[in-house]
Short mmCIF file of C-alpha atoms in Angstrom, two decimals:
data_model
loop_
_atom_site.label_atom_id
_atom_site.label_comp_id
_atom_site.label_asym_id
_atom_site.label_seq_id
_atom_site.Cartn_x
_atom_site.Cartn_y
_atom_site.Cartn_z
CA MET A 282 -55.34 12.22 -107.44
CA SER A 283 -57.84 10.31 -109.44
CA GLY A 284 -57.85 12.32 -112.67
CA ASP A 285 -55.29 14.05 -114.79
CA LEU A 286 -54.70 17.64 -113.71
CA ASP A 287 -52.64 18.73 -116.70
CA ARG A 288 -54.25 22.19 -116.76
CA ILE A 289 -53.17 23.11 -113.22
CA THR A 290 -49.69 24.61 -113.19
CA ILE A 291 -47.43 25.89 -110.46
CA ASN A 292 -44.65 28.26 -111.44
CA PRO A 293 -42.83 30.43 -108.89
CA GLN A 294 -42.71 33.20 -111.53
CA VAL A 295 -46.50 33.31 -112.01
CA CYS A 296 -48.83 34.55 -109.25
CA LEU A 297 -46.20 33.93 -106.57
CA GLY A 298 -46.29 30.19 -107.18
CA GLN A 299 -50.01 29.75 -106.55
CA PRO A 300 -51.70 27.02 -108.60
CA THR A 301 -52.95 28.59 -111.83
CA ILE A 302 -54.92 27.53 -114.86
CA ARG A 303 -52.59 26.62 -117.75
CA GLY A 304 -49.93 29.09 -116.60
CA MET A 305 -52.25 32.05 -117.02
CA ARG A 306 -52.62 34.61 -114.28
CA ILE A 307 -55.91 33.06 -113.26
CA THR A 308 -55.48 31.14 -110.03
CA VAL A 309 -57.36 28.06 -108.92
CA ALA A 310 -58.41 30.06 -105.85
CA PHE A 311 -59.92 32.79 -108.05
CA VAL A 312 -61.96 30.25 -110.01
CA LEU A 313 -63.19 28.70 -106.76
CA LYS A 314 -64.17 32.12 -105.40
CA LEU A 315 -66.17 32.81 -108.56
CA LEU A 316 -68.01 29.51 -108.12
CA ALA A 317 -68.55 30.19 -104.41
CA SER A 318 -70.09 33.56 -105.26
CA GLN A 319 -72.78 31.57 -107.13
CA LEU A 320 -71.64 32.34 -110.65
CA SER A 321 -72.47 29.49 -113.00
CA VAL A 322 -69.83 27.79 -115.10
CA GLN A 323 -71.39 29.45 -118.15
CA ASP A 324 -71.21 32.88 -116.47
CA ILE A 325 -67.52 32.35 -115.69
CA LEU A 326 -66.77 31.21 -119.24
CA ALA A 327 -68.58 34.25 -120.64
CA SER A 328 -66.65 36.62 -118.36
CA TYR A 329 -63.28 34.92 -118.90
CA PRO A 330 -63.26 33.61 -122.48
CA GLU A 331 -59.69 32.38 -122.08
CA LEU A 332 -61.02 29.70 -119.71
CA GLU A 333 -62.56 26.44 -120.81
CA GLU A 334 -65.03 24.22 -119.00
CA GLU A 335 -62.31 21.61 -118.38
CA ASP A 336 -60.22 24.30 -116.60
CA ILE A 337 -63.01 24.81 -114.10
CA ARG A 338 -63.53 21.08 -113.60
CA GLN A 339 -59.84 20.58 -112.92
CA ALA A 340 -59.75 23.53 -110.51
CA LEU A 341 -62.50 21.84 -108.48
CA GLU A 342 -60.77 18.48 -108.63
CA TYR A 343 -57.46 20.02 -107.55
CA ALA A 344 -59.15 21.78 -104.61
CA ALA A 345 -60.84 18.56 -103.52
CA TRP A 346 -57.51 16.74 -103.67
CA VAL A 347 -55.71 19.44 -101.67
CA VAL A 348 -58.26 19.60 -98.86
CA SER A 349 -58.52 15.83 -98.58
CA ASP A 350 -54.80 15.70 -97.76
CA ARG A 351 -55.04 18.14 -94.88
CA ILE A 352 -56.16 17.62 -91.33
CA VAL A 353 -57.48 20.80 -89.82
CA SER A 354 -58.32 21.13 -86.15
CA ILE A 355 -61.55 23.04 -85.66
CA THR A 356 -62.59 23.98 -82.15
CA SER A 357 -66.23 24.27 -81.27
CA ALA A 358 -67.55 27.59 -80.05
#
């Protein structure tokens, strides 16, 4: 990983061990789904005031790191 991901936590007791933001019950996957649904960072921060802009940045960085380490076979249709 290139940056420091100190806001991404994994605890088997929180959200079944999924990566979360600062130990809260907000998963990295949830943040990514919000972004994928075309919500802006500002919209997300307004809806979830417990989040900070750096949380969202680190969620994206974590996701990029995770997918770059995986090789997925995709068959053409």
